[in-house]
PDB file of C-alpha atoms in Angstrom:
ATOM      1  CA  MET A  19       2.729  16.043  17.003  1.00 52.00           C
ATOM      2  CA  CYS A  20       0.106  18.439  18.382  1.00 50.00           C
ATOM      3  CA  HIS A  21      -2.381  17.345  15.739  1.00 52.00           C
ATOM      4  CA  SER A  22      -2.059  13.688  16.718  1.00 56.00           C
ATOM      5  CA  ALA A  23      -2.524  14.575  20.394  1.00 55.00           C
ATOM      6  CA  LEU A  24      -5.602  16.632  19.543  1.00 49.00           C
ATOM      7  CA  ALA A  25      -6.974  13.810  17.388  1.00 52.00           C
ATOM      8  CA  TRP A  26      -6.461  11.331  20.246  1.00 50.00           C
ATOM      9  CA  ALA A  27      -8.226  13.639  22.718  1.00 51.00           C
ATOM     10  CA  ALA A  28     -11.118  14.181  20.303  1.00 48.00           C
ATOM     11  CA  ALA A  29     -11.452  10.432  19.764  1.00 47.00           C
ATOM     12  CA  LEU A  30     -11.600   9.833  23.506  1.00 48.00           C
ATOM     13  CA  LEU A  31     -14.294  12.464  23.939  1.00 45.00           C
ATOM     14  CA  THR A  32     -16.303  11.128  21.022  1.00 43.00           C
ATOM     15  CA  LEU A  33     -15.933   7.417  21.678  1.00 50.00           C
ATOM     16  CA  GLY A  34     -15.617   7.501  25.439  1.00 56.00           C
ATOM     17  CA  CYS A  35     -13.464   5.221  27.521  1.00 61.00           C
ATOM     18  CA  ALA A  36     -14.013   1.788  28.896  1.00 67.00           C
ATOM     19  CA  ALA A  37     -14.834   1.814  32.597  1.00 70.00           C
ATOM     20  CA  ARG A  38     -11.649   2.664  34.506  1.00 72.00           C
ATOM     21  CA  SER A  39     -12.708   0.754  37.603  1.00 84.00           C
ATOM     22  CA  GLY A  40     -15.213  -1.834  38.678  1.00 90.00           C
ATOM     23  CA  TRP A  41     -14.047  -4.604  36.352  1.00 96.00           C
ATOM     24  CA  GLU A  42     -14.704  -7.973  38.009  1.00 96.00           C
ATOM     25  CA  ARG A  43     -13.266 -11.424  37.517  1.00 96.00           C
ATOM     26  CA  THR A  44     -15.541 -13.746  35.596  1.00 94.00           C
ATOM     27  CA  GLU A  45     -15.537 -17.515  35.261  1.00 92.00           C
ATOM     28  CA  ALA A  46     -17.800 -17.372  32.192  1.00 88.00           C
ATOM     29  CA  ARG A  47     -16.148 -19.012  29.176  1.00 79.00           C
ATOM     30  CA  ALA A  48     -18.750 -17.697  26.711  1.00 86.00           C
ATOM     31  CA  CYS A  49     -20.271 -14.290  26.045  1.00 90.00           C
ATOM     32  CA  ARG A  50     -22.993 -12.752  23.891  1.00 93.00           C
ATOM     33  CA  PRO A  51     -22.631  -9.912  21.360  1.00 94.00           C
ATOM     34  CA  ALA A  52     -24.458  -7.467  23.693  1.00 94.00           C
ATOM     35  CA  ASP A  53     -22.234  -8.251  26.715  1.00 95.00           C
ATOM     36  CA  PRO A  54     -19.723  -5.764  28.147  1.00 96.00           C
ATOM     37  CA  PRO A  55     -16.072  -5.952  27.058  1.00 96.00           C
ATOM     38  CA  ARG A  56     -13.917  -8.680  28.601  1.00 96.00           C
ATOM     39  CA  ILE A  57     -10.173  -9.180  28.916  1.00 96.00           C
ATOM     40  CA  CYS A  58      -8.423 -12.498  29.541  1.00 95.00           C
ATOM     41  CA  VAL A  59      -4.783 -13.037  30.489  1.00 94.00           C
ATOM     42  CA  ARG A  60      -2.777 -15.774  28.854  1.00 90.00           C
ATOM     43  CA  ALA A  61       0.896 -16.535  29.492  1.00 67.00           C
ATOM     44  CA  GLU A  62       3.400 -19.348  29.499  1.00 65.00           C
ATOM     45  CA  PRO A  63       2.651 -21.896  32.276  1.00 64.00           C
ATOM     46  CA  ASP A  64       5.686 -21.156  34.463  1.00 67.00           C
ATOM     47  CA  ARG A  65       5.511 -17.370  34.231  1.00 80.00           C
ATOM     48  CA  ALA A  66       4.703 -15.195  37.240  1.00 89.00           C
ATOM     49  CA  LEU A  67       2.608 -12.425  35.710  1.00 92.00           C
ATOM     50  CA  VAL A  68       0.079 -10.006  37.198  1.00 94.00           C
ATOM     51  CA  VAL A  69      -2.029  -7.791  34.947  1.00 95.00           C
ATOM     52  CA  ARG A  70      -3.940  -4.858  36.423  1.00 96.00           C
ATOM     53  CA  ALA A  71      -6.840  -3.378  34.481  1.00 95.00           C
ATOM     54  CA  GLY A  72     -10.065  -1.654  35.420  1.00 94.00           C
ATOM     55  CA  GLY A  73      -9.317  -1.806  39.131  1.00 95.00           C
ATOM     56  CA  THR A  74      -8.689  -5.549  39.303  1.00 96.00           C
ATOM     57  CA  ALA A  75      -5.584  -7.755  39.276  1.00 96.00           C
ATOM     58  CA  LEU A  76      -5.525 -10.833  37.056  1.00 96.00           C
ATOM     59  CA  VAL A  77      -3.102 -13.726  36.723  1.00 94.00           C
ATOM     60  CA  PRO A  78      -2.721 -16.076  33.741  1.00 93.00           C
ATOM     61  CA  GLY A  79      -5.935 -17.945  33.016  1.00 91.00           C
ATOM     62  CA  GLU A  80      -8.234 -15.318  34.570  1.00 94.00           C
ATOM     63  CA  CYS A  81     -10.732 -13.038  32.826  1.00 95.00           C
ATOM     64  CA  ALA A  82     -12.508  -9.841  33.860  1.00 97.00           C
ATOM     65  CA  ALA A  83     -15.615  -8.093  32.543  1.00 96.00           C
ATOM     66  CA  SER A  84     -16.396  -4.388  32.475  1.00 96.00           C
ATOM     67  CA  PRO A  85     -19.236  -3.033  34.609  1.00 95.00           C
ATOM     68  CA  ARG A  86     -20.445  -1.049  31.559  1.00 93.00           C
ATOM     69  CA  ARG A  87     -21.366  -2.282  28.093  1.00 92.00           C
ATOM     70  CA  ARG A  88     -19.359   0.418  26.342  1.00 91.00           C
ATOM     71  CA  GLY A  89     -15.850  -0.406  25.196  1.00 92.00           C
ATOM     72  CA  GLY A  90     -12.990   1.939  24.475  1.00 94.00           C
ATOM     73  CA  PRO A  91      -9.414   2.512  25.604  1.00 95.00           C
ATOM     74  CA  LEU A  92      -8.431   0.756  28.841  1.00 96.00           C
ATOM     75  CA  ARG A  93      -5.137   1.280  30.703  1.00 96.00           C
ATOM     76  CA  VAL A  94      -3.485  -2.101  31.346  1.00 97.00           C
ATOM     77  CA  THR A  95      -0.383  -2.623  33.500  1.00 97.00           C
ATOM     78  CA  ALA A  96       1.651  -5.833  33.572  1.00 96.00           C
ATOM     79  CA  GLU A  97       4.206  -6.908  36.162  1.00 95.00           C
ATOM     80  CA  ASP A  98       6.611  -9.808  35.729  1.00 92.00           C
ATOM     81  CA  GLY A  99       6.976 -11.423  39.158  1.00 89.00           C
ATOM     82  CA  ARG A 100      10.384 -12.927  38.396  1.00 88.00           C
ATOM     83  CA  THR A 101      12.147  -9.835  37.099  1.00 90.00           C
ATOM     84  CA  GLY A 102      10.040  -7.107  38.695  1.00 93.00           C
ATOM     85  CA  ALA A 103       9.656  -5.411  35.287  1.00 95.00           C
ATOM     86  CA  THR A 104       6.497  -3.313  34.999  1.00 96.00           C
ATOM     87  CA  ASP A 105       5.009  -1.592  31.977  1.00 96.00           C
ATOM     88  CA  SER A 106       1.628  -0.321  30.860  1.00 96.00           C
ATOM     89  CA  ARG A 107      -0.236   0.738  27.756  1.00 96.00           C
ATOM     90  CA  TRP A 108      -3.688   1.611  26.511  1.00 96.00           C
ATOM     91  CA  LEU A 109      -5.612  -1.261  24.917  1.00 95.00           C
ATOM     92  CA  ARG A 110      -8.792  -1.017  22.872  1.00 94.00           C
ATOM     93  CA  THR A 111     -11.762  -2.986  24.211  1.00 95.00           C
ATOM     94  CA  ARG A 112     -15.088  -3.578  22.481  1.00 95.00           C
ATOM     95  CA  ARG A 113     -18.579  -4.418  23.596  1.00 95.00           C
ATOM     96  CA  GLY A 114     -19.370  -8.034  22.775  1.00 96.00           C
ATOM     97  CA  ALA A 115     -15.718  -9.018  22.477  1.00 96.00           C
ATOM     98  CA  THR A 116     -12.969 -10.642  24.517  1.00 95.00           C
ATOM     99  CA  THR A 117      -9.481  -9.147  24.290  1.00 96.00           C
ATOM    100  CA  ARG A 118      -6.869 -11.809  25.077  1.00 95.00           C
ATOM    101  CA  ILE A 119      -3.596 -10.417  26.356  1.00 95.00           C
ATOM    102  CA  THR A 120      -0.187 -11.469  27.578  1.00 92.00           C
ATOM    103  CA  ALA A 121       3.007  -9.546  28.259  1.00 91.00           C
ATOM    104  CA  THR A 122       6.397  -9.482  26.579  1.00 87.00           C
ATOM    105  CA  PRO A 123       9.462 -10.509  28.641  1.00 84.00           C
ATOM    106  CA  ALA A 124       9.869  -6.800  29.476  1.00 87.00           C
ATOM    107  CA  ALA A 125       6.295  -6.832  30.886  1.00 90.00           C
ATOM    108  CA  LYS A 126       4.822  -4.796  28.008  1.00 92.00           C
ATOM    109  CA  PRO A 127       1.103  -5.720  27.704  1.00 94.00           C
ATOM    110  CA  LYS A 128       0.413  -7.243  24.290  1.00 93.00           C
ATOM    111  CA  VAL A 129      -2.856  -8.177  22.575  1.00 95.00           C
ATOM    112  CA  ILE A 130      -2.735 -11.718  21.202  1.00 94.00           C
ATOM    113  CA  ALA A 131      -6.356 -11.994  20.002  1.00 94.00           C
ATOM    114  CA  ARG A 132      -9.691 -10.226  19.887  1.00 95.00           C
ATOM    115  CA  ASP A 133     -12.661 -12.568  19.713  1.00 94.00           C
ATOM    116  CA  ARG A 134     -16.224 -11.460  19.005  1.00 94.00           C
ATOM    117  CA  CYS A 135     -18.725 -12.975  21.419  1.00 92.00           C
ATOM    118  CA  SER A 136     -21.141 -15.487  19.951  1.00 87.00           C
ATOM    119  CA  GLY A 137     -22.414 -17.440  22.941  1.00 74.00           C
ATOM    120  CA  GLN A 138     -20.064 -20.318  22.035  1.00 68.00           C
ATOM    121  CA  VAL A 139     -17.552 -21.523  24.609  1.00 62.00           C
ATOM    122  CA  LYS A 140     -13.930 -20.784  23.691  1.00 55.00           C
ATOM    123  CA  THR A 141     -11.578 -23.621  24.632  1.00 54.00           C
ATOM    124  CA  ASP A 142      -8.199 -21.990  23.946  1.00 51.00           C
ATOM    125  CA  MET A 143      -7.893 -20.672  27.521  1.00 50.00           C
ATOM    126  CA  PRO A 144      -6.629 -23.375  29.891  1.00 46.00           C
ATOM    127  CA  GLU A 145      -8.777 -24.208  32.880  1.00 45.00           C
ATOM    128  CA  GLU A 146      -6.703 -23.763  36.026  1.00 40.00           C
TER     129      GLU A 146
END
Protein backbone atom coordinates (compact mmCIF):
# COMPACT_ATOMS: atom_id res chain seq x y z
CA MET A 1 0.00 0.00 0.00
CA CYS A 2 2.78 2.44 0.91
CA HIS A 3 4.64 1.61 -2.29
CA SER A 4 1.64 2.46 -4.45
CA ALA A 5 1.17 5.76 -2.60
CA LEU A 6 4.85 6.59 -3.06
CA ALA A 7 4.65 5.66 -6.75
CA TRP A 8 1.61 7.93 -7.19
CA ALA A 9 3.38 10.83 -5.46
CA ALA A 10 6.50 10.33 -7.56
CA ALA A 11 4.42 10.26 -10.75
CA LEU A 12 2.73 13.52 -9.80
CA LEU A 13 6.07 15.18 -9.13
CA THR A 14 7.56 13.88 -12.35
CA LEU A 15 4.61 14.44 -14.66
CA GLY A 16 3.07 17.43 -12.94
CA CYS A 17 -0.62 18.15 -12.66
CA ALA A 18 -3.06 19.79 -14.97
CA ALA A 19 -3.88 23.34 -13.94
CA ARG A 20 -6.09 23.19 -10.84
CA SER A 21 -7.82 26.47 -11.61
CA GLY A 22 -8.32 28.86 -14.47
CA TRP A 23 -10.06 26.43 -16.81
CA GLU A 24 -12.49 28.36 -19.03
CA ARG A 25 -15.53 27.36 -21.01
CA THR A 26 -14.89 27.09 -24.72
CA GLU A 27 -17.28 27.01 -27.66
CA ALA A 28 -14.58 25.64 -29.98
CA ARG A 29 -15.62 22.30 -31.49
CA ALA A 30 -12.15 21.56 -32.89
CA CYS A 31 -8.65 21.63 -31.44
CA ARG A 32 -5.06 21.20 -32.61
CA PRO A 33 -2.47 18.72 -31.29
CA ALA A 34 -0.52 21.53 -29.54
CA ASP A 35 -3.61 22.92 -27.74
CA PRO A 36 -4.11 22.64 -23.97
CA PRO A 37 -6.20 19.77 -22.57
CA ARG A 38 -9.98 20.06 -22.83
CA ILE A 39 -12.85 18.33 -21.05
CA CYS A 40 -16.43 18.10 -22.33
CA VAL A 41 -19.49 16.97 -20.40
CA ARG A 42 -22.01 14.66 -21.99
CA ALA A 43 -25.13 13.27 -20.33
CA GLU A 44 -28.63 12.08 -21.07
CA PRO A 45 -30.87 14.96 -22.27
CA ASP A 46 -33.15 15.12 -19.22
CA ARG A 47 -30.43 14.82 -16.59
CA ALA A 48 -29.58 17.66 -14.23
CA LEU A 49 -25.81 17.35 -13.90
CA VAL A 50 -23.11 19.83 -12.88
CA VAL A 51 -19.44 18.95 -13.25
CA ARG A 52 -16.80 21.06 -11.52
CA ALA A 53 -13.21 20.91 -12.75
CA GLY A 54 -10.33 23.34 -12.84
CA GLY A 55 -12.29 26.07 -11.09
CA THR A 56 -15.25 26.08 -13.47
CA ALA A 57 -18.72 24.50 -13.44
CA LEU A 58 -19.98 22.77 -16.57
CA VAL A 59 -23.35 21.35 -17.55
CA PRO A 60 -24.06 18.76 -20.27
CA GLY A 61 -22.95 19.98 -23.68
CA GLU A 62 -20.29 22.38 -22.35
CA CYS A 63 -16.51 22.13 -22.69
CA ALA A 64 -13.61 23.79 -20.86
CA ALA A 65 -9.95 24.25 -21.76
CA SER A 66 -6.95 24.42 -19.45
CA PRO A 67 -5.00 27.66 -19.13
CA ARG A 68 -1.77 25.64 -19.51
CA ARG A 69 -0.71 23.29 -22.28
CA ARG A 70 0.44 20.59 -19.88
CA GLY A 71 -1.96 17.78 -19.05
CA GLY A 72 -1.98 15.51 -16.05
CA PRO A 73 -4.33 14.50 -13.24
CA LEU A 74 -7.34 16.79 -12.75
CA ARG A 75 -9.81 16.56 -9.85
CA VAL A 76 -13.37 16.40 -11.22
CA THR A 77 -16.53 16.57 -9.09
CA ALA A 78 -20.01 15.71 -10.35
CA GLU A 79 -23.34 16.57 -8.75
CA ASP A 80 -26.67 15.07 -9.78
CA GLY A 81 -29.25 17.85 -9.44
CA ARG A 82 -32.18 15.46 -9.02
CA THR A 83 -30.78 13.25 -6.28
CA GLY A 84 -28.19 15.58 -4.75
CA ALA A 85 -25.55 12.83 -5.04
CA THR A 86 -22.00 14.17 -5.30
CA ASP A 87 -18.77 12.33 -6.01
CA SER A 88 -15.32 13.14 -7.32
CA ARG A 89 -12.26 11.47 -8.76
CA TRP A 90 -8.98 12.24 -10.47
CA LEU A 91 -9.05 12.09 -14.27
CA ARG A 92 -6.07 12.06 -16.61
CA THR A 93 -5.96 14.89 -19.15
CA ARG A 94 -3.55 15.26 -22.07
CA ARG A 95 -2.27 18.12 -24.14
CA GLY A 96 -3.86 18.05 -27.58
CA ALA A 97 -6.77 15.89 -26.46
CA THR A 98 -10.38 16.22 -25.38
CA THR A 99 -11.56 14.07 -22.47
CA ARG A 100 -15.32 13.47 -22.74
CA ILE A 101 -16.99 12.71 -19.43
CA THR A 102 -20.35 11.96 -17.89
CA ALA A 103 -21.39 10.71 -14.47
CA THR A 104 -22.92 7.47 -13.25
CA PRO A 105 -26.35 7.62 -11.55
CA ALA A 106 -24.45 7.90 -8.24
CA ALA A 107 -22.69 11.01 -9.64
CA LYS A 108 -19.31 9.27 -10.05
CA PRO A 109 -17.40 11.06 -12.87
CA LYS A 110 -16.70 8.64 -15.72
CA VAL A 111 -14.57 9.01 -18.85
CA ILE A 112 -16.50 7.98 -21.96
CA ALA A 113 -13.89 8.94 -24.59
CA ARG A 114 -10.51 10.54 -25.12
CA ASP A 115 -10.08 12.11 -28.54
CA ARG A 116 -6.78 13.37 -29.91
CA CYS A 117 -7.06 16.83 -31.44
CA SER A 118 -6.62 17.04 -35.19
CA GLY A 119 -8.21 20.34 -36.16
CA GLN A 120 -11.31 18.47 -37.39
CA VAL A 121 -14.69 19.35 -35.92
CA LYS A 122 -16.21 16.59 -33.77
CA THR A 123 -19.97 16.27 -34.25
CA ASP A 124 -20.81 13.79 -31.48
CA MET A 125 -21.46 16.56 -28.92
CA PRO A 126 -24.96 18.02 -29.32
CA GLU A 127 -25.23 21.74 -29.93
CA GLU A 128 -27.44 23.24 -27.24
